[in-house]
Amino acid sequence: MQLKIMPKKKRLSAGRVPLILFLCQTISALEVPLDPKLLEDLVQPPTITHQSPKDYIIDPRENIVIQCEAKGKPPPSFSWTRNGTHFDIDKDPLVTMKPDSGTLIINIMSEGKAETYEGVYQCTARNERGAAISNNIVIRPSRSPLWTKEKLEPITLQNGQPLVLPCRPPIGLPPAIIFWMDNSFQRLPQSERVSQGLNGDLYFSNVLPEDTREDYICYARFNHTQTIQQKQPISLKVISAKSSRERPPTFLTPEGNASHKEELRGNVLSLECIAEGLPTPLIYWIKEDGTLPTNRTVYRNFQKTLQIIQVSEADSGNYQCIAKNALGAIHHTISVTVKAAPYWIMAPQNLVLSPGEDGTLICRANGNPKPRISWLTNGVPIEIAPDDPSRRIDGDTIIFSNVQERSSAVYQCNASNEYGYLLANAFVNVLAEPPRILTSANTLYQVIANRPAFLDCAFFGSPLPTIEWFKGAKGSALHEDIYVFHENGTLEIPVAQKDNTGTYTCVARNKLGTAKNEVHVEVKDPTRIIEQPEYAVVQRGSTVSFECRVKHDHTLIATVTWLKDNGELPNDERFTVAKDHLVVTDVRDDDGGTYTCVANTTLDDVSASAVLSVVAPTPTPAPIYDVPNPPFDLELTSQLDTSVQLSWTPGDDNNSPITKFIIEYEDAMHEAGLWHHQAEVSGTQTTAQLKLSPYVNYSFRVMAENSIGRSLPSEASEQYQTKAAEPDKNPTAVEGLGSEPDNLVITWKPLNGFESNGPGLQYKVSWRQKDGDDEWTSVVVANVSKYIVSGTPTFVPYLIKVQALNVVGFAPEPAVVMGHSGEDLPMVAPGNVRVNVVNSTLAEVHWDPVPLKSIRGHLQGYRIYYWKAQSSSQRNRRHIEKKILTFQGSKTHGMLPGLEPFSHYTLNVRVVNGKGEGPASPDRAFSTPEGVPSAPSSLKIVNPTLDSLTLEWDPPSHPNGLLTEYTLKYQPINSTHELGPLIDLKIPANKTRWTLKNLNFSTRYKFYFYAQTSVGPGSQITEEAVTTVDEGKMAGILPPDVGAGKAMASRQVDIATQGWFIGLMCAVALLILILLIVCFIRRNKGGKYPVKEKEDAHADPEIQPMKEDDGTFGEYSDAEDHKPLKKGSRTPSDRTVKKEDSDDSLVDYGEGVNGQFNEDGSFIGQYSGKKEKEPAEGNESSEAPSPVNAMNSFV
């Protein structure tokens, strides 16, 4: 009783089996099963199974064994040729042939010499069906000759000179391995300076004193005979020179600038360059017009040797070695040609044919030069072999037609060129055999329900039989709808059920007869654990019980086994196993672990596990809680096309019960290295039935999770690849948009490799016009994400669908989406454009919508272009600044904000789609009404006198209409910064200068100035100025750092002739004289009186200096004068005018320069808001106060 499971192979329908098996006869040979009983009965031509190598180097100290083994039915006989003639072994007493073999043994140990048996040997194995021959086996004894005696003179060189120590080993067979050692058999050290060449010579790029020695010895080792030959020692003495002259590199080997190297395909290409020079040159390698193969390139001998393994014809070319040191570089080019001995492209294969069938023998080889193909039959050139009407030679192919049993023979294909040859035997065996079924009769297959069953029917026959299966004594032939038929005759029941129980008959038929065989199937109920053991936490010394109740098929015998941590239970009487449970008494700490109940039958087994945690009955230190250890021992069972069962062993839970297991998968075929979530199961399960997708190479891993966290992943399971199937979904994000007016670009998000369900993923793209009666147009494209349909009408709706397919079939019918072909520019401009001016800065525009058909695309909105009419001075500009406002959607009106008052504007409207703008509507002109003007551009006070001030200004930069007049308001400011009565004055609009007369002497005034249009007044600017003093007093000049708008006195009073001034100067001179006397007295007494420091420390900031170079005076700065004026009364220090209620940049309206001169030459200083006791800064003079300045402080 057994269940025989065989690997699944290609699925065939029952109806197609005979046809496909028949076709196989015409395109491939029969395969003879390796069944001993079958092989005993079938005749078969000879086949060489073992032979000695073509180039056979023997050890002359041992007997010569030339191997030749062959098989065939009947067993073949053997014969040999030597050097092309028959080798009669019976005449040579030293030569014997092994029984039932063609292997020759030549006994040269007792007598004879190996050289006597040198030559070319060939073995022939023959029976009644043909003759097979071996390769030509060239026998040569190995040789290890001695060095010829020679006298070697000592070598003496100066430090830094190059040197080559020759080896010149004797020629042996095979060639010797060369190495250099000293008398102590220690290898001589080698480096970039000293190294051994491929020819065995020892090269010195430059010699050093430490190279001096008398025992440079070259050794030749002959491995075949395990002998070593030694050359006479060479003595070298290096003389130290005071200085060695450095020199650029030159090559020691190879010579010249270029050389040639030829190598055979598959060998190791070795290129060598060794250079001398001082300092020692370094060697670099490049390949001209190419790169060196990374994974096959090896550098040896300190980069002096370049080796390319497994050389091929592609490695032919020019290789350049470069030797470089600090004094220069040289290069040598080696031209490499790769030739090739013949190698197989397709060696001939044995043919087993039935009478009347056709077949071919194909012999294809390549090489460089191209090999010549020749055929032999039974060891004889086919040109002189007996004629066979069933065969025809066509170059490298022999074609057989309507073969008969006499056509059986062994054919040899020989492919040869100047570098070698290939010889292959292939027989044609014509058999006429009725069907035979090789599977044992009445085999009983027992299988568990819901698992697959495989019923064997191994068969042979010539011609190849057809196979049919039947159920029951009089049942009809089985079909593919339930069963799966395999090429080897096996019947597969994918999911066995109870009603599959019964007798099945396999029938094999060909034209020579019929054979049948019966097998029996029994479907059993699966074994289940209906009550599983549960997780338990018990105290030390107590008793614990684990339940395990099993239900199984009544015809099977179930055994229950308990395991602890996957091993046998401890041999301890405390453990008691009953029928349905396990009892552990007097629990100890080491009893903790995983207990597994395993239920076995002869057909299946199931298991369930539970964890026992042992805790102390008395308080103990808290256990260390951690994430679980990773699961292990992952195993895949019940492997079906769309599912597999994964089982595992949990790791240690680290004192926190496992709550769940997380299963992840990797698709090694499409996304190697990426893990995806597959499933989750409870923490009590150790198996999971996993649903699989087609055409995926699955690996699984498991992670455990407890209340602490998640474990590390387990080791990956074995890989399991599912069969291919048709795609089960279609691409998403399907869209149809045109990139040009006459095309439709269909795009989609392709399926990924996992979703493809099989190889050869493609897409069927279909489309038709939505509003037409056309049929669907379809095209199948490669795995891309776009297809362009050309020649479409402009902006027409299309219905689109994209369906996935692969080599197995199509995905389900895809959903239909709507797209549009490409857009073109709109054809019609909006009409009936109207403008309604709302106010001086805002206008409302209305228009009529354009017809939808004229839009020729998706309506995105309407766009208004508008621009201000140019003045005559602006018309010379090439560029007109146009402003654009876009209104989304189908709106037919919009507002134009930010217009300039009292201006002429022009606008047009255009419709916009996804392609761009349509034509513009006719230009529509409109004008904005007047608005209030901006502030005057500037305001300056010039020509101050005792009772008058002259104001100059520039008109507003934005009059926003026609100016009707200016308004000037001004008021005096007294010494306490109180404002006097406000005077209002109207000035004609055409004026830019105005003089105020009859003002108070030495009085500060504040001015407010603005322009007006018919709409109203505009923004104002302010300014301050001071009239000059009367003739008896100084002018009231503001401090030097007062704002640039403050006027300075223009008339200087000659005070040097005033009496009060003369008296004051005398008092000052007397005071200075007294201070000098006091200082002199204190100095004579030894005291120190730092007058300068004291004066600097107590300098009166109210005394302002006079600049003698420009004739201006500093103004008196009173404490009261530094009180801040009302808001808007100050002028910024950069002489720009600040305008009230204006957000415009001051730079646009101010002069922007500090310290300007007025027309009369007086200086307009800056108003300073410094406190009284702060040091003087700005344009104050650093000179000592003059008497004039001192007098100013009393004004």
mmCIF file of N, CA and C in Angstrom, residues 140-175:
data_model
loop_
_atom_site.group_PDB
_atom_site.id
_atom_site.type_symbol
_atom_site.label_atom_id
_atom_site.label_comp_id
_atom_site.label_asym_id
_atom_site.label_seq_id
_atom_site.Cartn_x
_atom_site.Cartn_y
_atom_site.Cartn_z
ATOM 1 N N ARG A 140 51.720 9.540 -24.802
ATOM 2 C CA ARG A 140 53.093 10.040 -24.716
ATOM 3 C C ARG A 140 53.573 9.899 -23.274
ATOM 4 N N PRO A 141 54.765 9.349 -23.064
ATOM 5 C CA PRO A 141 55.295 9.276 -21.685
ATOM 6 C C PRO A 141 55.815 10.646 -21.257
ATOM 7 N N SER A 142 55.680 10.925 -19.977
ATOM 8 C CA SER A 142 56.181 12.195 -19.453
ATOM 9 C C SER A 142 57.693 12.174 -19.407
ATOM 10 N N ARG A 143 58.298 13.400 -19.498
ATOM 11 C CA ARG A 143 59.754 13.526 -19.495
ATOM 12 C C ARG A 143 60.152 14.646 -18.552
ATOM 13 N N SER A 144 61.215 14.419 -17.816
ATOM 14 C CA SER A 144 61.753 15.445 -16.920
ATOM 15 C C SER A 144 63.266 15.467 -17.062
ATOM 16 N N PRO A 145 63.765 16.054 -18.155
ATOM 17 C CA PRO A 145 65.215 16.000 -18.426
ATOM 18 C C PRO A 145 65.994 16.901 -17.464
ATOM 19 N N LEU A 146 67.344 16.613 -17.382
ATOM 20 C CA LEU A 146 68.234 17.411 -16.539
ATOM 21 C C LEU A 146 68.691 18.655 -17.289
ATOM 22 N N TRP A 147 69.167 19.652 -16.498
ATOM 23 C CA TRP A 147 69.776 20.835 -17.091
ATOM 24 C C TRP A 147 71.114 20.451 -17.713
ATOM 25 N N THR A 148 71.413 21.053 -18.828
ATOM 26 C CA THR A 148 72.746 20.865 -19.404
ATOM 27 C C THR A 148 73.765 21.579 -18.528
ATOM 28 N N LYS A 149 74.918 20.960 -18.387
ATOM 29 C CA LYS A 149 75.955 21.554 -17.548
ATOM 30 C C LYS A 149 76.489 22.822 -18.214
ATOM 31 N N GLU A 150 76.629 23.866 -17.415
ATOM 32 C CA GLU A 150 77.169 25.114 -17.935
ATOM 33 C C GLU A 150 77.913 25.823 -16.811
ATOM 34 N N LYS A 151 78.877 26.636 -17.185
ATOM 35 C CA LYS A 151 79.652 27.405 -16.215
ATOM 36 C C LYS A 151 79.118 28.829 -16.212
ATOM 37 N N LEU A 152 78.665 29.252 -15.053
ATOM 38 C CA LEU A 152 78.058 30.570 -14.937
ATOM 39 C C LEU A 152 79.032 31.517 -14.270
ATOM 40 N N GLU A 153 79.382 32.589 -14.977
ATOM 41 C CA GLU A 153 80.295 33.582 -14.450
ATOM 42 C C GLU A 153 79.575 34.481 -13.438
ATOM 43 N N PRO A 154 80.273 34.928 -12.375
ATOM 44 C CA PRO A 154 79.658 35.874 -11.427
ATOM 45 C C PRO A 154 79.302 37.184 -12.149
ATOM 46 N N ILE A 155 78.257 37.806 -11.687
ATOM 47 C CA ILE A 155 77.772 39.042 -12.303
ATOM 48 C C ILE A 155 78.039 40.181 -11.332
ATOM 49 N N THR A 156 78.676 41.262 -11.846
ATOM 50 C CA THR A 156 78.938 42.448 -11.032
ATOM 51 C C THR A 156 78.302 43.652 -11.721
ATOM 52 N N LEU A 157 77.466 44.395 -10.972
ATOM 53 C CA LEU A 157 76.766 45.547 -11.520
ATOM 54 C C LEU A 157 76.824 46.697 -10.527
ATOM 55 N N GLN A 158 76.693 47.901 -11.083
ATOM 56 C CA GLN A 158 76.567 49.074 -10.226
ATOM 57 C C GLN A 158 75.116 49.247 -9.779
ATOM 58 N N ASN A 159 75.015 49.875 -8.649
ATOM 59 C CA ASN A 159 73.693 50.153 -8.079
ATOM 60 C C ASN A 159 72.820 50.895 -9.098
ATOM 61 N N GLY A 160 71.545 50.407 -9.284
ATOM 62 C CA GLY A 160 70.593 51.072 -10.172
ATOM 63 C C GLY A 160 70.534 50.499 -11.566
ATOM 64 N N GLN A 161 71.436 49.577 -11.959
ATOM 65 C CA GLN A 161 71.438 49.027 -13.311
ATOM 66 C C GLN A 161 70.378 47.934 -13.443
ATOM 67 N N PRO A 162 69.805 47.719 -14.661
ATOM 68 C CA PRO A 162 68.858 46.615 -14.855
ATOM 69 C C PRO A 162 69.598 45.295 -14.997
ATOM 70 N N LEU A 163 68.829 44.176 -14.800
ATOM 71 C CA LEU A 163 69.455 42.856 -14.873
ATOM 72 C C LEU A 163 68.382 41.837 -15.205
ATOM 73 N N VAL A 164 68.763 40.836 -16.022
ATOM 74 C CA VAL A 164 67.915 39.677 -16.300
ATOM 75 C C VAL A 164 68.733 38.434 -16.015
ATOM 76 N N LEU A 165 68.277 37.601 -15.061
ATOM 77 C CA LEU A 165 68.933 36.324 -14.770
ATOM 78 C C LEU A 165 68.201 35.257 -15.553
ATOM 79 N N PRO A 166 68.834 34.613 -16.544
ATOM 80 C CA PRO A 166 68.134 33.632 -17.380
ATOM 81 C C PRO A 166 67.939 32.313 -16.635
ATOM 82 N N CYS A 167 66.817 31.627 -16.945
ATOM 83 C CA CYS A 167 66.559 30.308 -16.372
ATOM 84 C C CYS A 167 66.765 29.233 -17.423
ATOM 85 N N ARG A 168 66.101 29.342 -18.563
ATOM 86 C CA ARG A 168 66.210 28.417 -19.695
ATOM 87 C C ARG A 168 66.081 26.962 -19.232
ATOM 88 N N PRO A 169 64.898 26.574 -18.710
ATOM 89 C CA PRO A 169 64.734 25.201 -18.209
ATOM 90 C C PRO A 169 64.737 24.201 -19.352
ATOM 91 N N PRO A 170 65.058 22.930 -19.067
ATOM 92 C CA PRO A 170 64.997 21.894 -20.109
ATOM 93 C C PRO A 170 63.549 21.658 -20.523
ATOM 94 N N ILE A 171 63.374 21.251 -21.760
ATOM 95 C CA ILE A 171 62.023 21.033 -22.296
ATOM 96 C C ILE A 171 61.535 19.675 -21.828
ATOM 97 N N GLY A 172 60.454 19.676 -21.029
ATOM 98 C CA GLY A 172 59.880 18.440 -20.514
ATOM 99 C C GLY A 172 58.464 18.253 -20.995
ATOM 100 N N LEU A 173 57.874 17.127 -20.609
ATOM 101 C CA LEU A 173 56.496 16.816 -20.960
ATOM 102 C C LEU A 173 55.792 16.299 -19.721
ATOM 103 N N PRO A 174 54.778 17.037 -19.243
ATOM 104 C CA PRO A 174 54.357 18.382 -19.668
ATOM 105 C C PRO A 174 55.379 19.428 -19.235
ATOM 106 N N PRO A 175 55.225 20.692 -19.693
ATOM 107 C CA PRO A 175 56.220 21.721 -19.344
ATOM 108 C C PRO A 175 56.358 21.883 -17.836
#
